[in-house]
Coordinates of C-alpha atoms in Angstrom, one line a residue:
X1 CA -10.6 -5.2 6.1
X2 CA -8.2 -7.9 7.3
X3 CA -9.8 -7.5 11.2
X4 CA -11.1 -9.9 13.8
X5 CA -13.7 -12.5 12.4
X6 CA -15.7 -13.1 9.3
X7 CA -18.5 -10.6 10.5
X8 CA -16.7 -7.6 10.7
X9 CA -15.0 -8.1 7.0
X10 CA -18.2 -8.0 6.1
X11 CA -19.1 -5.2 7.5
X12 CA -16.6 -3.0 6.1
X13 CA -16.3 -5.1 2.7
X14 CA -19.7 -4.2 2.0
X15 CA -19.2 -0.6 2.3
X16 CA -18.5 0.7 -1.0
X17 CA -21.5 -1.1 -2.4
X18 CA -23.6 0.1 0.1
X19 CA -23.0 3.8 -0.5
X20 CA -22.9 3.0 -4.4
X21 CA -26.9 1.4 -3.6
X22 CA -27.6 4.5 -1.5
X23 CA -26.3 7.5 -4.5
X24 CA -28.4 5.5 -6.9
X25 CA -31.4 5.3 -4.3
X26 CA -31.3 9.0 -4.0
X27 CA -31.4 10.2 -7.3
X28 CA -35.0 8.8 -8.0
X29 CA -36.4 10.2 -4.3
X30 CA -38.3 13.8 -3.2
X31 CA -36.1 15.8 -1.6
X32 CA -38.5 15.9 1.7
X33 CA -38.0 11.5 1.3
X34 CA -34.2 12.0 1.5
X35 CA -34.5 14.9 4.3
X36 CA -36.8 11.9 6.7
X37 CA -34.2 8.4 5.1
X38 CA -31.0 11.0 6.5
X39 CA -32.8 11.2 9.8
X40 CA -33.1 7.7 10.4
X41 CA -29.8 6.7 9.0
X42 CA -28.5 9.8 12.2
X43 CA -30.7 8.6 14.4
X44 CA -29.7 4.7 13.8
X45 CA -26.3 5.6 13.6
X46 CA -26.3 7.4 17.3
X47 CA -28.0 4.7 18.7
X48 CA -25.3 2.3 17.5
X49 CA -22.6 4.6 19.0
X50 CA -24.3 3.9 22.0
X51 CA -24.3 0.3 22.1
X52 CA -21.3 -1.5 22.8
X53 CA -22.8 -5.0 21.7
X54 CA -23.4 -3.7 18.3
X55 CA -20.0 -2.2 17.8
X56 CA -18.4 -5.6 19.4
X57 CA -14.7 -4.2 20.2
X58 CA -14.4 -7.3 21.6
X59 CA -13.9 -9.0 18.6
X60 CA -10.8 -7.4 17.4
X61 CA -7.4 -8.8 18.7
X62 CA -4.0 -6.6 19.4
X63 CA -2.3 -8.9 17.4
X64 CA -3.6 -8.4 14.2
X65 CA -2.6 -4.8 14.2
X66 CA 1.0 -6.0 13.4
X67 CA 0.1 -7.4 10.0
X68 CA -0.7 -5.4 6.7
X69 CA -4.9 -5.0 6.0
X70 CA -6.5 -7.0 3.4
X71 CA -6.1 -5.7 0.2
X72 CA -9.2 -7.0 -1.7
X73 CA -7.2 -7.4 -4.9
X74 CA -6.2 -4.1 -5.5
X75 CA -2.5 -3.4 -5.6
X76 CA -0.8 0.4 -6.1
X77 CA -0.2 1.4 -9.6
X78 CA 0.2 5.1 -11.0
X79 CA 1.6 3.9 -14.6
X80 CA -0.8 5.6 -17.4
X81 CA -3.1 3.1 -18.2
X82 CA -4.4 5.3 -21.3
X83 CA -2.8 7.1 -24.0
X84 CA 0.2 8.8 -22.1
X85 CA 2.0 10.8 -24.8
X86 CA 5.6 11.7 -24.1
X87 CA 6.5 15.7 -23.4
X88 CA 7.0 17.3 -26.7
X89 CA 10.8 18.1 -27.6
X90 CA 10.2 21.6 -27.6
X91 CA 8.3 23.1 -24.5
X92 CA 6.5 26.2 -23.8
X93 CA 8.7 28.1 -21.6
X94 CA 9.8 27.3 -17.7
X95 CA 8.4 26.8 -14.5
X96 CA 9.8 28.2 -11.4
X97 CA 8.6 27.2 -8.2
X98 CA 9.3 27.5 -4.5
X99 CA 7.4 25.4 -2.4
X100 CA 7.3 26.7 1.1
X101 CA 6.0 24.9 4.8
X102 CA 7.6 21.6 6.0
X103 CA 8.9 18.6 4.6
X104 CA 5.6 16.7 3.3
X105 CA 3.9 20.0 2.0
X106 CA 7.0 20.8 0.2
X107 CA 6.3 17.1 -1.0
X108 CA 2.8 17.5 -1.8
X109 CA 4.1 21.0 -3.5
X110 CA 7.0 19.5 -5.9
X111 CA 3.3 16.8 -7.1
X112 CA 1.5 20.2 -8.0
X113 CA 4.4 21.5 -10.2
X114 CA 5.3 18.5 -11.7
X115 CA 1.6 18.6 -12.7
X116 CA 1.4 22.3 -13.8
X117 CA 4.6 21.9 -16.0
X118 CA 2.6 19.0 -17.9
X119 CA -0.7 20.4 -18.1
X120 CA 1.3 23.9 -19.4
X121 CA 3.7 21.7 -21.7
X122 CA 6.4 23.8 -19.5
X123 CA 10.2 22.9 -18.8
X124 CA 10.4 22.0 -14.9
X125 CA 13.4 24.1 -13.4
X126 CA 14.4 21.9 -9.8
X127 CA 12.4 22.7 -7.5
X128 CA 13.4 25.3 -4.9
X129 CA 13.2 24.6 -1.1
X130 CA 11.9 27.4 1.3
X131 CA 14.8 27.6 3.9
X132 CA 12.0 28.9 6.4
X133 CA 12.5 30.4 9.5
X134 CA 11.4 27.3 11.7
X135 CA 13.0 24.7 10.1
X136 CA 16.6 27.0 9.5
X137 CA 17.5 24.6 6.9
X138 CA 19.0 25.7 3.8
X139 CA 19.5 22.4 2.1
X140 CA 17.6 22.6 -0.9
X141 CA 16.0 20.3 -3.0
X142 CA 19.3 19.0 -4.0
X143 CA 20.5 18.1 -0.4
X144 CA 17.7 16.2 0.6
X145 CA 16.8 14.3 -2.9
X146 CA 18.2 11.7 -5.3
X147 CA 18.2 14.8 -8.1
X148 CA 19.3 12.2 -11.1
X149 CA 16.7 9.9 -9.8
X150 CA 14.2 12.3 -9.7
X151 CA 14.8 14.0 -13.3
X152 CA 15.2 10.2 -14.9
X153 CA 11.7 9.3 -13.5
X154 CA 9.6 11.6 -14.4
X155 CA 11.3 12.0 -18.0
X156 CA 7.6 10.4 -19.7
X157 CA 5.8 12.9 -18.0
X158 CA 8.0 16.5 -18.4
X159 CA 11.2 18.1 -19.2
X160 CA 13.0 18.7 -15.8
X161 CA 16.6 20.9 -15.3
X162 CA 18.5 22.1 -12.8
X163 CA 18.7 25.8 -13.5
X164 CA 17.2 28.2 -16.1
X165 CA 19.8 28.1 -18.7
X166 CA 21.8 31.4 -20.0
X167 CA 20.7 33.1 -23.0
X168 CA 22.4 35.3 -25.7
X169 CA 21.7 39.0 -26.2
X170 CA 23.8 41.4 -27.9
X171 CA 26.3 39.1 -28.2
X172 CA 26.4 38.9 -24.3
X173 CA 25.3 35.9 -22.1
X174 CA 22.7 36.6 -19.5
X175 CA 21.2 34.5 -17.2
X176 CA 17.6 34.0 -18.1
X177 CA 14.9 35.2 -15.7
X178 CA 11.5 34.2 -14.4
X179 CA 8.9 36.6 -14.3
X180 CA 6.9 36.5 -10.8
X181 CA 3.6 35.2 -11.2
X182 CA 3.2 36.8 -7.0
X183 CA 2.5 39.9 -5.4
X184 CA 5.6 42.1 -5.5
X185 CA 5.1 44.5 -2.8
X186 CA 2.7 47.0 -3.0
X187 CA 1.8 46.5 -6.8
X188 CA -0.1 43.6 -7.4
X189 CA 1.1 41.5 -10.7
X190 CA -0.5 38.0 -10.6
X191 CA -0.3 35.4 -8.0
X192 CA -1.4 31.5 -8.4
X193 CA -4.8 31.4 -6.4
X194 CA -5.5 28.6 -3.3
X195 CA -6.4 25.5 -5.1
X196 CA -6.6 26.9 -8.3
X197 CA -8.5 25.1 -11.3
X198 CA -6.4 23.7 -14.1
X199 CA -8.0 26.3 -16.6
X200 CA -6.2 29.1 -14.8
X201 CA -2.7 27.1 -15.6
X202 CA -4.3 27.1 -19.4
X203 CA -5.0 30.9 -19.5
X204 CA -3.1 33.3 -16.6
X205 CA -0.3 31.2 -16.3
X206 CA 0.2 30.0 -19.6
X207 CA -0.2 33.7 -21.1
X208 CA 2.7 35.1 -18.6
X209 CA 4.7 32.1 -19.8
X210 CA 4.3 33.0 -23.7
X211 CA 4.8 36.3 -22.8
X212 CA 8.2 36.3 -20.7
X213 CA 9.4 32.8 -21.8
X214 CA 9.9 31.8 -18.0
X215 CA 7.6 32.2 -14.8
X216 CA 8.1 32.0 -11.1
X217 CA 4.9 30.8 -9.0
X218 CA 6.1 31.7 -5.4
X219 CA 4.3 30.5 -2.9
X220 CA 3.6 27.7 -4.1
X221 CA 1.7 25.5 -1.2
X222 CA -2.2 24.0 -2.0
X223 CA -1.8 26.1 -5.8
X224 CA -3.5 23.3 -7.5
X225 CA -6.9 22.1 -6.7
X226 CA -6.3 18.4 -5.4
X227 CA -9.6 17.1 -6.4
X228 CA -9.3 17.1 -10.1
X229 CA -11.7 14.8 -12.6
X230 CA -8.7 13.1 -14.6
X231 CA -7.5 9.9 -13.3
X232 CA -4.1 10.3 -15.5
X233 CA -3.4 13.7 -13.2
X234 CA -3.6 12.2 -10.5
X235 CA -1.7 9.3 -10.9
X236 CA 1.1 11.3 -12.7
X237 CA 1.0 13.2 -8.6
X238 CA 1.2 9.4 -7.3
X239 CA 4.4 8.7 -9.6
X240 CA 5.9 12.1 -8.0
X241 CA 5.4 11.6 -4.6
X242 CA 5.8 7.3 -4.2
X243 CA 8.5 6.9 -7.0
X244 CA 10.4 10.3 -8.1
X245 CA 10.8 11.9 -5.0
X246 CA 13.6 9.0 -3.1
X247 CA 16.0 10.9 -0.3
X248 CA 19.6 10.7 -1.3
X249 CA 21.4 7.8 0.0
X250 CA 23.0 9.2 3.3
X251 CA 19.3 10.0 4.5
X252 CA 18.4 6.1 3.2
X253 CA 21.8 4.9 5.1
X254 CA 20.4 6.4 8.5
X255 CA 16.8 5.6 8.1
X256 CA 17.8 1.9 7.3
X257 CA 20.2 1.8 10.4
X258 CA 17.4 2.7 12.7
X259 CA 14.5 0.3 11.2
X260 CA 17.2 -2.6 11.3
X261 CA 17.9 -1.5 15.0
X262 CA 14.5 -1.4 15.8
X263 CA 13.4 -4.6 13.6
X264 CA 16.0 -6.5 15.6
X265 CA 13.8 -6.4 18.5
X266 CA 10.7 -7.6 16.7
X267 CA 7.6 -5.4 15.9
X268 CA 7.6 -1.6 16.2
X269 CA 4.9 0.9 15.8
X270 CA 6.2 4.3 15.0
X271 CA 4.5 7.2 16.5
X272 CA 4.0 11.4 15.1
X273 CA 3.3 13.1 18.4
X274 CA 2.4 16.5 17.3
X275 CA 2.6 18.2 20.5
X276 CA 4.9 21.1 19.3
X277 CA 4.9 24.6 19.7
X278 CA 4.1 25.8 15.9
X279 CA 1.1 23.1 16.4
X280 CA -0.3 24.2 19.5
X281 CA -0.2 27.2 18.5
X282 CA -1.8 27.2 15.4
X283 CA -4.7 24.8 17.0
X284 CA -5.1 27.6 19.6
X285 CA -4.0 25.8 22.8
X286 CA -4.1 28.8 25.0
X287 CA -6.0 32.0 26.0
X288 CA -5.8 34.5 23.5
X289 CA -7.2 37.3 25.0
X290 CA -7.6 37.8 28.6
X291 CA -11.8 38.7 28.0
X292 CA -12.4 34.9 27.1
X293 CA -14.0 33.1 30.4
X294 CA -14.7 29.2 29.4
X295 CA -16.4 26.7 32.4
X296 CA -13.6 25.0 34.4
X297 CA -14.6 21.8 33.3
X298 CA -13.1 23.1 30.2
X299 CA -10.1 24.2 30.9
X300 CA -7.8 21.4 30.0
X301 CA -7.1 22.9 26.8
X302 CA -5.2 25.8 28.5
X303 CA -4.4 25.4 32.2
X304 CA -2.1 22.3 30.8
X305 CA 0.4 25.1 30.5
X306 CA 2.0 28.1 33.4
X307 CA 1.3 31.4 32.0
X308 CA 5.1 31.7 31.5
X309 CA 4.5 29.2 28.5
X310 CA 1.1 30.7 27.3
X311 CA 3.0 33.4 27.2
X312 CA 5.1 31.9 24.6
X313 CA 2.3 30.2 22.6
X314 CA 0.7 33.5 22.4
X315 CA 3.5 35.2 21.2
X316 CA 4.2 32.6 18.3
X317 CA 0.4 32.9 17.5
X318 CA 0.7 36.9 17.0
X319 CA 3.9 36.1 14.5
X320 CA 3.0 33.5 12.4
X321 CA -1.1 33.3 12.0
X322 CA -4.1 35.1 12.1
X323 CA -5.3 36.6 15.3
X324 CA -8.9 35.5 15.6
X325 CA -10.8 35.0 19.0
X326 CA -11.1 31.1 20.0
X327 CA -14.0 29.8 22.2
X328 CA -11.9 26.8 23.7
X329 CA -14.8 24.8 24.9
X330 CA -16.0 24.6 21.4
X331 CA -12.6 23.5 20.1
X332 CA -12.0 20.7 22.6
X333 CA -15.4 18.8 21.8
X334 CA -14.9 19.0 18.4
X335 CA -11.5 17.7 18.7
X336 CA -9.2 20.4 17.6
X337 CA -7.2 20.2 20.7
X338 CA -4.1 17.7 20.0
X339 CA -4.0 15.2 21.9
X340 CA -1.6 15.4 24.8
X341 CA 1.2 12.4 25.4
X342 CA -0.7 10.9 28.3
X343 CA -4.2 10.7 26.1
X344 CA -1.9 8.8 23.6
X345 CA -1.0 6.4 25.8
X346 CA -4.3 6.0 27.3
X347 CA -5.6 5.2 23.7
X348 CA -3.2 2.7 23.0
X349 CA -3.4 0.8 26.8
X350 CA -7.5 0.9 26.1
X351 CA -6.8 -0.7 22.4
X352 CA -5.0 -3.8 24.2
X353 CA -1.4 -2.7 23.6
X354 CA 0.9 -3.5 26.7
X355 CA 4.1 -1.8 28.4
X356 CA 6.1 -4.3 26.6
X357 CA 5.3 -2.5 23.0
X358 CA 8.1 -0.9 21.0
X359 CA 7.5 2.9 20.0
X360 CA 8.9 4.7 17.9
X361 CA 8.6 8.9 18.5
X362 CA 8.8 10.8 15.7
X363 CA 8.9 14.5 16.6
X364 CA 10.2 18.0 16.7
X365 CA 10.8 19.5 20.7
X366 CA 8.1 18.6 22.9
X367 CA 6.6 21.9 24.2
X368 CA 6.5 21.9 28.1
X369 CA 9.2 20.2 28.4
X370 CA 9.4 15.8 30.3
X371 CA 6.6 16.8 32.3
X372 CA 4.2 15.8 29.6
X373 CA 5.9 12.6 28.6
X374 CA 6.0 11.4 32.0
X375 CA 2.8 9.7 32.0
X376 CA 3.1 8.4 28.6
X377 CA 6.6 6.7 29.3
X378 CA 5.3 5.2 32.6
X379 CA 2.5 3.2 30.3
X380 CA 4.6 2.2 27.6
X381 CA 8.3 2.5 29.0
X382 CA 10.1 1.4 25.6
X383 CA 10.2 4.7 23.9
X384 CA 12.7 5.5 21.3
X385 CA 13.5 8.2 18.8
X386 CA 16.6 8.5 16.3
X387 CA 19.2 10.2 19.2
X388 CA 18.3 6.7 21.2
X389 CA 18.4 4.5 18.7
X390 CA 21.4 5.6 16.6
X391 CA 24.7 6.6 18.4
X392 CA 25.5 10.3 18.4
X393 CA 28.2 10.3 15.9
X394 CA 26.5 9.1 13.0
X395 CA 23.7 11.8 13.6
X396 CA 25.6 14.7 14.2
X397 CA 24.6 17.3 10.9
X398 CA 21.8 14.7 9.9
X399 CA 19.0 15.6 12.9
X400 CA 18.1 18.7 12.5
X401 CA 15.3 20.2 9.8
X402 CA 14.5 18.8 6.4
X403 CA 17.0 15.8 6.8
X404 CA 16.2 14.5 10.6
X405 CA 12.3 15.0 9.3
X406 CA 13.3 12.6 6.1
X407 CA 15.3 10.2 8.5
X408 CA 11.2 9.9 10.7
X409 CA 9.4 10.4 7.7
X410 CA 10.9 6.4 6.3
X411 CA 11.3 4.9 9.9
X412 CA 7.4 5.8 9.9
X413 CA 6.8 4.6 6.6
X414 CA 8.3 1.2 6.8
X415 CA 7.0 0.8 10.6
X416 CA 4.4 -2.4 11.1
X417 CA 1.6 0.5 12.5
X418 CA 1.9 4.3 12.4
X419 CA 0.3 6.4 14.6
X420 CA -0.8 10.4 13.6
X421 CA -1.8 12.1 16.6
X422 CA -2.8 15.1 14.5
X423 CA -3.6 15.1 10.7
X424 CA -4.2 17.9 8.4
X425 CA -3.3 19.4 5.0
X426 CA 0.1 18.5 4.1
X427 CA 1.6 17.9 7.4
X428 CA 4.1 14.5 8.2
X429 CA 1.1 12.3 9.1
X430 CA -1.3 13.8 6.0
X431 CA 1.2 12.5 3.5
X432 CA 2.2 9.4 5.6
X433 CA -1.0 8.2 5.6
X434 CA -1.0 7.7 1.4
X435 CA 2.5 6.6 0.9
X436 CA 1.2 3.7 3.3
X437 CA -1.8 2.8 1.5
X438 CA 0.4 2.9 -1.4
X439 CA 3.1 1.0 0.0
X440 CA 1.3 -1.8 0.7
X441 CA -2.0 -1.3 2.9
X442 CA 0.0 -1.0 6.0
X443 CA -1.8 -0.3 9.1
X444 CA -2.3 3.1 10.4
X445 CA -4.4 4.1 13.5
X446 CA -6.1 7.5 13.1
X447 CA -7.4 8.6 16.4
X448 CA -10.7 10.7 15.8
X449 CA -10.4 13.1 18.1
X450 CA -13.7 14.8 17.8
X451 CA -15.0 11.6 18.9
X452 CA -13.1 10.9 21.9
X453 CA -12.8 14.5 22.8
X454 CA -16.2 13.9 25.2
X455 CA -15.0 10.6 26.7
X456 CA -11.6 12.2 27.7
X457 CA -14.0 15.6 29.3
X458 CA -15.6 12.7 30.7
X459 CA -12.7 11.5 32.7
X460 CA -11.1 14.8 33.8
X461 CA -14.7 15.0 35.3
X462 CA -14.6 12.3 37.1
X463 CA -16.3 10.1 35.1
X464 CA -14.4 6.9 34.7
X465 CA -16.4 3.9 34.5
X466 CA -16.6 2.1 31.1
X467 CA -14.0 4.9 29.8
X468 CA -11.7 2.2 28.0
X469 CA -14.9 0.5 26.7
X470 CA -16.2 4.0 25.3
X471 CA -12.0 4.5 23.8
X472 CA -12.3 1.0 22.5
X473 CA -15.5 1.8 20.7
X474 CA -14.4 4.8 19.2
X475 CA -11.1 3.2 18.0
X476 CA -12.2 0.1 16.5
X477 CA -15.3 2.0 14.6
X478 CA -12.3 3.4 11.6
X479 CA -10.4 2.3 8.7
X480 CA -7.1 0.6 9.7
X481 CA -5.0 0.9 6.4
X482 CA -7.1 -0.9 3.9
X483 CA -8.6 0.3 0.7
X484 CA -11.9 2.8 1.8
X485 CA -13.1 5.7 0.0
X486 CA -11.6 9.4 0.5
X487 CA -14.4 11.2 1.4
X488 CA -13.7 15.2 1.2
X489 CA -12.4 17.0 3.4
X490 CA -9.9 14.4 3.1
X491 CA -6.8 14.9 0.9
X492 CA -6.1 13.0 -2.0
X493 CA -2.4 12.7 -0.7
X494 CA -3.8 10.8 2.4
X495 CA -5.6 8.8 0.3
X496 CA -5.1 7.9 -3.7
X497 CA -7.5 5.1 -3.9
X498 CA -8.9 4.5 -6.5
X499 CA -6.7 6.8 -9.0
X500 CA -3.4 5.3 -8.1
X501 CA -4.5 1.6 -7.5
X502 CA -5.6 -0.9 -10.1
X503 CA -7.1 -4.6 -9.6
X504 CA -6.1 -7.6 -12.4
X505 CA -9.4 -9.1 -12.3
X506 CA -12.0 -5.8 -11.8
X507 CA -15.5 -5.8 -12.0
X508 CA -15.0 -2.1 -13.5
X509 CA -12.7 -2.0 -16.8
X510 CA -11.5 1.2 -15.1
X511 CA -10.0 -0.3 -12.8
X512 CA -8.0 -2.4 -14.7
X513 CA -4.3 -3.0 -14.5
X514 CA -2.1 -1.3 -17.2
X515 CA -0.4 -3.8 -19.2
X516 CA 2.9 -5.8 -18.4
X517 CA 4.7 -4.0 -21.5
X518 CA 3.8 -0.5 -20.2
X519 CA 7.6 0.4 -19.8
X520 CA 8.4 -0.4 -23.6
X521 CA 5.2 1.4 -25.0
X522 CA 6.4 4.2 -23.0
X523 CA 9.8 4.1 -23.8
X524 CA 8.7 3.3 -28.1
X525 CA 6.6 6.9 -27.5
X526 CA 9.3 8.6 -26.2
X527 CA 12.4 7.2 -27.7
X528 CA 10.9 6.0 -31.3
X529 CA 11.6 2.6 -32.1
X530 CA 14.9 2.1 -30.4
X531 CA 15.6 -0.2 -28.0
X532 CA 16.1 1.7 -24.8
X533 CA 16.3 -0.5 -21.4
X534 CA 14.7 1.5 -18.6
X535 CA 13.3 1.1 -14.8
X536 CA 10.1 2.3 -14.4
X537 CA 8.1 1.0 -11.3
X538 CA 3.9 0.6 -12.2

């Protein structure tokens, strides 16, 4: 990791061989020998938590936050680095898809059925957009992506069109249909299973797509098991999501306008402050029934809000989840409350950023209204988001839904740091988090919140001294964009390393990089011998 002093590169460099020594130590021990080694390794571990001079937070310097983390040789790549072939000309049938949820798990959606039309030898129709009921946004894939783009980059990996073409019967022309792979009311057909294996995309999908010569997987959100054991797979997701998938140019015109504005100024860090109403309530930031006593010390999950706006939170609970019963002081210690504008700010002031820092705030309507930013702004005053950064005119019809959540989505790409404040499957920050690792290794700080849950009980306790010391601890004790290992539950859209990186000089021939000529071998597979000129980013 490119952090403060030789020491602490060492430290984290050594990681990955460390864990390699320990699997391999493992395998030849007792299982009552690896029960006692764990125990010590917790019990060592703890007692480092503990101590602040092992830790050494003092060591790290604000400044280096700004720059990019060391790379250790490894550079993004998702070209195939093995036999590839191209699509055959004639495919199996079509895929139909609507990907439903938000912007990135649309995103992370489109990667699955890019994937399933490969691994089924299917045609691709475009995907289709959910125009959901939060974001009221009906602009379809077309509206918010480079379509030609899209199509032209993928076209050594599957056959993509716009629409199911028309088909003759009886001398008539008919528009061909898909047959729903879903439930359909009351009579249960087929539907694609929660991260379901490749082999049923090789038998129940592929059977309904003989069969009806067109099939239509709907929902289609986490319908493809993300952990899967073929390196090619996985990078052909990586070409998706960090090279097919560009925003059309009016969304690239006003994300560019705001990073210049902001760059102009010097550094900016770019913050996703998930303190929104569909979030708190789905992380069960309120009383849900009125039998549920918790200690006061407690509380700060729930009395945060007036019972006019509990009132709310409980209402948009009912609608769109599952009603289960919450016990809230388990849920704030291990972290599942978001953190609150103020704890943001705290974080950052204990981390050695000052009032003069730049901040970007990408994020829907804060729920409670100024009253929660006020403490936030009066630590870090220069706040911005796209309405203050852009004049009015040139976002009025571009801020609202899928295209004001592209327009954040690049500022907090292409920011110097980026800043999740809540991460989990296939929200903004999950996919974020990858395209930065990809882009470059630049540096994102991911709060743990289970971690500094008890410090921040701590404080509304009363309990004050050595509280920065104890943030600082936490903070500086985590990954800060460089390459580390993903480490399930994590997603392999938050983090494609090793599959979508590649080194020149490796120590494992796996991880070599694919050759410089990989665009013409492509291209001779697909094309024959002719000389086609083409773009293809590795």
């Amino acid at each position: 990791m490119r952090r403060a002093g030789d020491a602490l590169r060492r430290r984290y460099g050594n990681r990955r061989q460390l864990s390699v020594g320990f699997k391999g130590l493992f395998g030849r021990l007792p299982v009552a020998v690896i029960f006692l080694l764990i125990c010590t390794v917790s019990l060592f571990a703890s007692l480092k938590g503990n101590n602040s001079s092992l830790n050494r937070p003092q060591d790290f310097r604000v400044d280096e936050f700004w720059d990019i983390a060391a790379s250790g040789g490894w550079r993004p790549s998702s070209a195939p680095r093995s036999n590839w072939p191209s699509p055959p000309v004639r495919s199996n049938g079509f895929l139909r898809v609507r990907c439903n949820g938000g912007l990135n798990q649309q995103r992370s959606a489109i990667c699955n059925a890019v994937l399933a039309a490969r691994i089924m030898n299917a045609t691709l129709v475009l995907p289709e957009l959910d125009a959901n009921s939060f974001w009221h946004d009906d602009s379809g894939f077309q509206g918010i992506y480079d379509v030609e783009h899209f199509i032209k980059s993928l076209r050594y990996d599957v056959h993509i069109v716009e629409k199911l073409p028309e088909i003759q019967k009886n001398g008539n022309t008919k528009k061909m249909k898909a047959y729903q792979v879903r439930h359909c009311g009351l009579i249960f057909v087929v539907r694609p299973p929660r991260d379901a294996p490749i082999s049923w995309y090789t038998t129940v999908a592929f059977e309904k797509m003989k069969e009806h010569g067109a099939i239509y997987l709907t929902p289609f959100s986490h319908r493809l098991a993300e952990e899967i054991d073929n390196h090619e797979y996985q990078r052909l997701r990586c070409r998706v999501n960090y090279h097919a998938l560009r925003f059309k140019p009016h969304i690239m015109h006003l994300s560019n306008s705001i990073i210049n504005q902001l760059r102009a100024q010097g550094h900016f860090m770019a913050i996703h402050l998930r303190f929104e109403m569909d979030m708190l309530a789905f992380a069960g930031n309120f009383i849900l029934s009125e039998q549920i006593r918790v200690p006061t010390k407690f509380h700060r999950c729930i009395d945060i809000f007036t019972p006019e706006e509990q009132g709310i939170l409980k209402k948009y609970r009912r609608e769109n989840f599952a009603e289960k019963e919450l016990v809230y002081s388990e849920r704030r210690a291990i972290g599942k409350c978001p953190l609150t504008p103020e704890e943001v700010g705290l974080i950052l002031r204990a981390m050695g950023f000052g009032n003069s820092t730049r901040i970007y705030l990408a994020a829907g309507e804060l729920f409670g209204g100024d009253r929660f930013m006020k403490p936030f702004r009066a630590l870090f005053p220069q706040l911005e988001n796209h309405n203050t950064v852009l004049p009015t005119q040139e976002l009025t019809g571009n801020k609202q839904g899928l295209v004001g959540s592209a327009v954040d989505y690049m500022v907090c790409l292409l920011s110097d740091i980026f800043m999740p404040t809540y991460d989990g499957p296939s929200n903004f920050a999950n996919n974020l988090m990858g395209h930065r690792l990809y882009y470059g290794f630049r540096t994102t700080i991911q709060p743990n919140r289970k971690a500094l849950a008890p410090i921040f009980i701590d404080r509304e306790n009363g309990k004050t001294s050595g509280f920065e010391e104890a943030i600082r601890r936490v903070m500086f004790n985590s990954e800060f964009g460089g390459p580390h290992k993903r480490v399930p539950p994590k997603s392999f859209y938050t983090n494609s390393w090793p599959e979508c990186f590649c080194q020149t000089s490796p120590k494992d021939p796996a991880d070599q990089c694919p050759p410089d000529n990989v665009v013409e071998i492509l291209n001779r597979q697909l094309y024959g011998e002719q000389n086609v000129t083409s773009e293809f980013v590795s």
